[in-house]
Short mmCIF file of C-alpha atoms in Angstrom, two decimals:
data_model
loop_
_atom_site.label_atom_id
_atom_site.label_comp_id
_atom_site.label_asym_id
_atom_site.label_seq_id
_atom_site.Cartn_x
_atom_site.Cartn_y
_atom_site.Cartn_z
CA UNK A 29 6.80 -43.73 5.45
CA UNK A 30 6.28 -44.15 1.72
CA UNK A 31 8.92 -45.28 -0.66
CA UNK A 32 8.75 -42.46 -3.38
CA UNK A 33 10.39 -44.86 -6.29
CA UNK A 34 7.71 -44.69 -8.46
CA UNK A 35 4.18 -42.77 -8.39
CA UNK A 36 2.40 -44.38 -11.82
CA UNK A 37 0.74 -47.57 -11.14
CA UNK A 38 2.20 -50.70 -13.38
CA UNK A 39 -0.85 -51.06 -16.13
CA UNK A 40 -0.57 -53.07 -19.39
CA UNK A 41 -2.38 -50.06 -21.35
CA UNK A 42 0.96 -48.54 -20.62
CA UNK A 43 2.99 -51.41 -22.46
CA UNK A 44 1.23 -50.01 -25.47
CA UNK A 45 1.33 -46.33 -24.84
CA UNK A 46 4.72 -47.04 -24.36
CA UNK A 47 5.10 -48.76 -27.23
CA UNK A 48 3.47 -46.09 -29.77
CA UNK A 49 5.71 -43.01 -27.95
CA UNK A 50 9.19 -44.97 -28.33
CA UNK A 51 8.86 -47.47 -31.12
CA UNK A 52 5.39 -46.00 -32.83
CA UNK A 53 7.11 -46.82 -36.37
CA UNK A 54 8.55 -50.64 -35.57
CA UNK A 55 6.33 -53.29 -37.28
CA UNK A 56 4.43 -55.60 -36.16
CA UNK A 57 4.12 -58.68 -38.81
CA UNK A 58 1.76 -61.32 -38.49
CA UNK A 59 0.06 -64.21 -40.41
CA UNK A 60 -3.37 -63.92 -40.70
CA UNK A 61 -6.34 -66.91 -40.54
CA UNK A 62 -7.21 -66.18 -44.12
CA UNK A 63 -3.50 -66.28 -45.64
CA UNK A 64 -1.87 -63.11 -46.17
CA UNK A 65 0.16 -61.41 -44.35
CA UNK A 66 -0.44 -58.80 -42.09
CA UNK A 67 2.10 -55.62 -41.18
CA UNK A 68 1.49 -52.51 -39.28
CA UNK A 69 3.33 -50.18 -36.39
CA UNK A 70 2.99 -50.30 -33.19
CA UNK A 71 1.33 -46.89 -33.30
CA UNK A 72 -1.58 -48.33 -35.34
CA UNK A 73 -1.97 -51.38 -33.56
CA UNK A 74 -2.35 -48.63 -30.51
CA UNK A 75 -5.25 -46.71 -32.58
CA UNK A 76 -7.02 -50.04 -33.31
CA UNK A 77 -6.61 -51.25 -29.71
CA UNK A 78 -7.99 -47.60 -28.81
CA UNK A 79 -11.02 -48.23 -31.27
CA UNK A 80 -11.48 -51.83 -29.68
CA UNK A 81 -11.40 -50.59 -26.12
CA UNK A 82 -14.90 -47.98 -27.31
CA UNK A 83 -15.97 -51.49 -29.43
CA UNK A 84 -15.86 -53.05 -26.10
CA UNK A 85 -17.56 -50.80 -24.19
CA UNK A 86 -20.51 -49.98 -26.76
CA UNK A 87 -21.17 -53.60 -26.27
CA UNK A 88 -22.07 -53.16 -23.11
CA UNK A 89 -18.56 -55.31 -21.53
CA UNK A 90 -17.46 -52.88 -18.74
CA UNK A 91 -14.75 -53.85 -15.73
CA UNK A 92 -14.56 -57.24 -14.43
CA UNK A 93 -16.43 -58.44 -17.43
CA UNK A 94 -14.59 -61.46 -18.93
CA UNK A 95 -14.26 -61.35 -22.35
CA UNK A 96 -13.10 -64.95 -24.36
CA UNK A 97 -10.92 -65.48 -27.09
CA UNK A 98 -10.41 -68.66 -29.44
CA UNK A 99 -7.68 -67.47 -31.19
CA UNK A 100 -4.24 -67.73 -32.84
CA UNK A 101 -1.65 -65.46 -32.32
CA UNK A 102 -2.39 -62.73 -35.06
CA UNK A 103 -2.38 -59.04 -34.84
CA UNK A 104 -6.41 -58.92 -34.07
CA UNK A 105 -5.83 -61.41 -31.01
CA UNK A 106 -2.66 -59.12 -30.16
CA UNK A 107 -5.30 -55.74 -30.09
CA UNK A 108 -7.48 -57.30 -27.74
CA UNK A 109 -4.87 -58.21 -24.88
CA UNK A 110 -4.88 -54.46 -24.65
CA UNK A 111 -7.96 -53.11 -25.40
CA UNK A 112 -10.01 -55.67 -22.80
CA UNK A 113 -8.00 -55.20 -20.06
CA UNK A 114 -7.06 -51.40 -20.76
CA UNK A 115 -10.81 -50.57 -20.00
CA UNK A 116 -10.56 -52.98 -16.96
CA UNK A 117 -11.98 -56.30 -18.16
CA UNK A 118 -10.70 -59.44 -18.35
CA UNK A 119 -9.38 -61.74 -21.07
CA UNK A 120 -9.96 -65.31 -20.75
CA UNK A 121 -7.81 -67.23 -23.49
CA UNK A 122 -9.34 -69.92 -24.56
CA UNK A 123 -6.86 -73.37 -25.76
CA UNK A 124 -8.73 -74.18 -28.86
CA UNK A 125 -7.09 -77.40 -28.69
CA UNK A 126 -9.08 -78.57 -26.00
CA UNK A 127 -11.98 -81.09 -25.96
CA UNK A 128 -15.30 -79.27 -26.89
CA UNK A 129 -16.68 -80.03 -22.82
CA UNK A 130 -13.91 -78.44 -21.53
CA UNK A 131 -14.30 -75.08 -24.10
CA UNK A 132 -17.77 -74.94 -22.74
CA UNK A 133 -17.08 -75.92 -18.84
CA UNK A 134 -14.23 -72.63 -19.08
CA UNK A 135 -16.50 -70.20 -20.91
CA UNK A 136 -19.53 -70.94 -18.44
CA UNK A 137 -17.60 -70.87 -15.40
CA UNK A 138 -15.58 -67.66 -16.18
CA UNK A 139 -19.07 -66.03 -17.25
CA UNK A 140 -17.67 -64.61 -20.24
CA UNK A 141 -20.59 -61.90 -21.49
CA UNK A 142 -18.54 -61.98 -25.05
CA UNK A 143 -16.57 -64.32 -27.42
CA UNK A 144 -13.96 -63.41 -29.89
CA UNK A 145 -12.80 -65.77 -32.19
CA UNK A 146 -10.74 -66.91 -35.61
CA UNK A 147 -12.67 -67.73 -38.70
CA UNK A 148 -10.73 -71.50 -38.02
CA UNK A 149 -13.06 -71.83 -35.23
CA UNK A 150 -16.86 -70.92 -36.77
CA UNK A 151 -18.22 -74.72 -37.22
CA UNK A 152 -16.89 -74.85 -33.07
CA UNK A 153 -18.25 -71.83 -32.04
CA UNK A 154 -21.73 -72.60 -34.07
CA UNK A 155 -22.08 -76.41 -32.07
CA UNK A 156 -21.08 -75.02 -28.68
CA UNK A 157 -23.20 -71.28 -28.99
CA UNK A 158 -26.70 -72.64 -27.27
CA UNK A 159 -24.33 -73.68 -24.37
CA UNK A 160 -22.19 -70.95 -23.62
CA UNK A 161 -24.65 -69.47 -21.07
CA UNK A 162 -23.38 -65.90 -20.27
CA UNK A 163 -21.66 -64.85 -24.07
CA UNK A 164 -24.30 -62.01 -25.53
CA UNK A 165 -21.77 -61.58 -28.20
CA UNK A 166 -20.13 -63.78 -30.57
CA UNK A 167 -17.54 -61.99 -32.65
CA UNK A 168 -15.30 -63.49 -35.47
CA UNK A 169 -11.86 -61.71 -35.98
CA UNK A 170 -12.45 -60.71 -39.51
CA UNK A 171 -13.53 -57.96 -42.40
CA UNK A 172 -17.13 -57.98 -44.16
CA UNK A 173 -15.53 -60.23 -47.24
CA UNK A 174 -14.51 -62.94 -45.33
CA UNK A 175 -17.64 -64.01 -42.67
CA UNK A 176 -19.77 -66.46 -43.64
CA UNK A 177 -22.81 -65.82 -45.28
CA UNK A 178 -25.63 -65.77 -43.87
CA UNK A 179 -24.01 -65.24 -40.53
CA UNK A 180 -25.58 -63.99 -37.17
CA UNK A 181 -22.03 -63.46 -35.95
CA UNK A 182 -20.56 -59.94 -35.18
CA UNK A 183 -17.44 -58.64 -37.76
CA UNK A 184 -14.62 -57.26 -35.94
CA UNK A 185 -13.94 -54.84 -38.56
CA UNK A 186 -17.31 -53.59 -38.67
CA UNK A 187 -17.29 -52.88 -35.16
CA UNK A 188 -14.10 -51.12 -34.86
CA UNK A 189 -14.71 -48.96 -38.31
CA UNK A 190 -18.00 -47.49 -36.15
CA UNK A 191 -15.68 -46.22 -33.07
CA UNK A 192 -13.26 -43.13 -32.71
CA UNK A 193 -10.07 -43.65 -31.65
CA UNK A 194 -9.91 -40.75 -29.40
CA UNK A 195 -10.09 -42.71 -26.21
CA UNK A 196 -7.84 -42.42 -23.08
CA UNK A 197 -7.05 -45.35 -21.12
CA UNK A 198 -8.32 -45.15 -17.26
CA UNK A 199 -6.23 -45.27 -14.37
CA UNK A 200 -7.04 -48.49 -13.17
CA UNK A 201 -5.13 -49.97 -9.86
CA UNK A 202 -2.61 -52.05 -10.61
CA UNK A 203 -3.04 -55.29 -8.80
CA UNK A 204 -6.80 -54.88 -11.36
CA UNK A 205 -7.21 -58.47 -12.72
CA UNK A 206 -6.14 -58.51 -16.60
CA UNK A 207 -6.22 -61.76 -17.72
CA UNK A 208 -7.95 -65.20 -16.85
CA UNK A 209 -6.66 -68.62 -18.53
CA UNK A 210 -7.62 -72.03 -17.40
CA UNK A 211 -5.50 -75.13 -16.59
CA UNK A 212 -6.47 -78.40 -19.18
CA UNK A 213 -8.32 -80.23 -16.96
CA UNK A 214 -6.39 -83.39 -16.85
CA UNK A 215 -6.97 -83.62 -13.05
CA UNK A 216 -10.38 -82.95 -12.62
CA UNK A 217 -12.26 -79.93 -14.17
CA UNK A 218 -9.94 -77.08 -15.66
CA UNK A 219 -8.98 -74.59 -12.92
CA UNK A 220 -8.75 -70.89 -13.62
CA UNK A 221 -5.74 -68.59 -12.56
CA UNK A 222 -6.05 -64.67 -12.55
CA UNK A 223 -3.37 -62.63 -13.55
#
């Protein structure tokens, strides 16, 4: 006998459907790396996830790919929690705060295939590049104006201006792994949980 409570599979790409249907016109305000401030809806935060999710995919990341992040807490950081995991990848946060070893130890052992990260973290992400082993993309969480020039880096903003945002998130099973963050190491080498 089945318990007929519920039929729709628990999915975080629903937190932000659900999100865009009920609250579509709340804002979302965050500080951004370079200064300003940033403010949009939930609904367009959904679009640009949406957008992020084909970014993803034209990059070749596809399920159970683990995706890093080096990241604050800003509305670009907040669009990939949903678009990595909404196509069935996984996100692997990254404490930027941790010694430049263990950055590399997590990144290797997680086999992230890309790396997203904060303009903070370019003269990091330019020392420890030759040793992340499995990254085939390194992308800073910015517009054209603000990367660095002469940069071989990937601009966010480029790549989610080249996708649609018609794009409808799978039906993924539920218990699909979303996210992957590492402990700090202090007993050993850092351990990763899945969520």
């Amino acid at each position: 006998m089945q318990g007929l409570m519920m039929d729709q599979p628990l999915l975080i790409s629903d937190l932000i459907r659900h999100a865009d249907r009920n609250h579509g016109d709340t804002e979302i305000v965050s500080k951004t790396v370079e200064g300003d401030v940033h403010r949009y809806t939930y609904r367009e935060a959904h679009t640009r996830a949406r957008r992020l999710a084909r970014a993803l995919q034209a990059l070749g990341i596809k399920a159970a790919d683990r995706v890093g992040t080096l990241a604050w807490n800003g509305y670009r950081h907040y669009e990939l929690y949903y678009a990595i995991s909404g196509i069935g990848a996984i996100i692997n946060t990254i404490n930027p705060r941790l010694f430049a070893e263990q950055i590399v130890y997590i990144s290797n052992h997680a086999e992230n295939q890309a790396l997203f990260f904060d303009a903070t973290f370019v003269p990091l992400v330019e020392k420890l590049a030759p040793q992340l082993n499995t990254v085939r993309h390194h992308v800073l969480l910015t517009d054209r104006a603000h990367m660095p020039k002469g940069s071989k880096f990937l601009c966010y903003e480029e790549l989610l201006e080249r996708e649609s945002e018609d794009y409808q998130w799978p039906s993924l099973d539920e218990r699909t792994a979303a996210a992957l963050c590492y402990t700090s190491g202090t007993t050993g080498k850092p351990k990763g949980v899945l969520y």
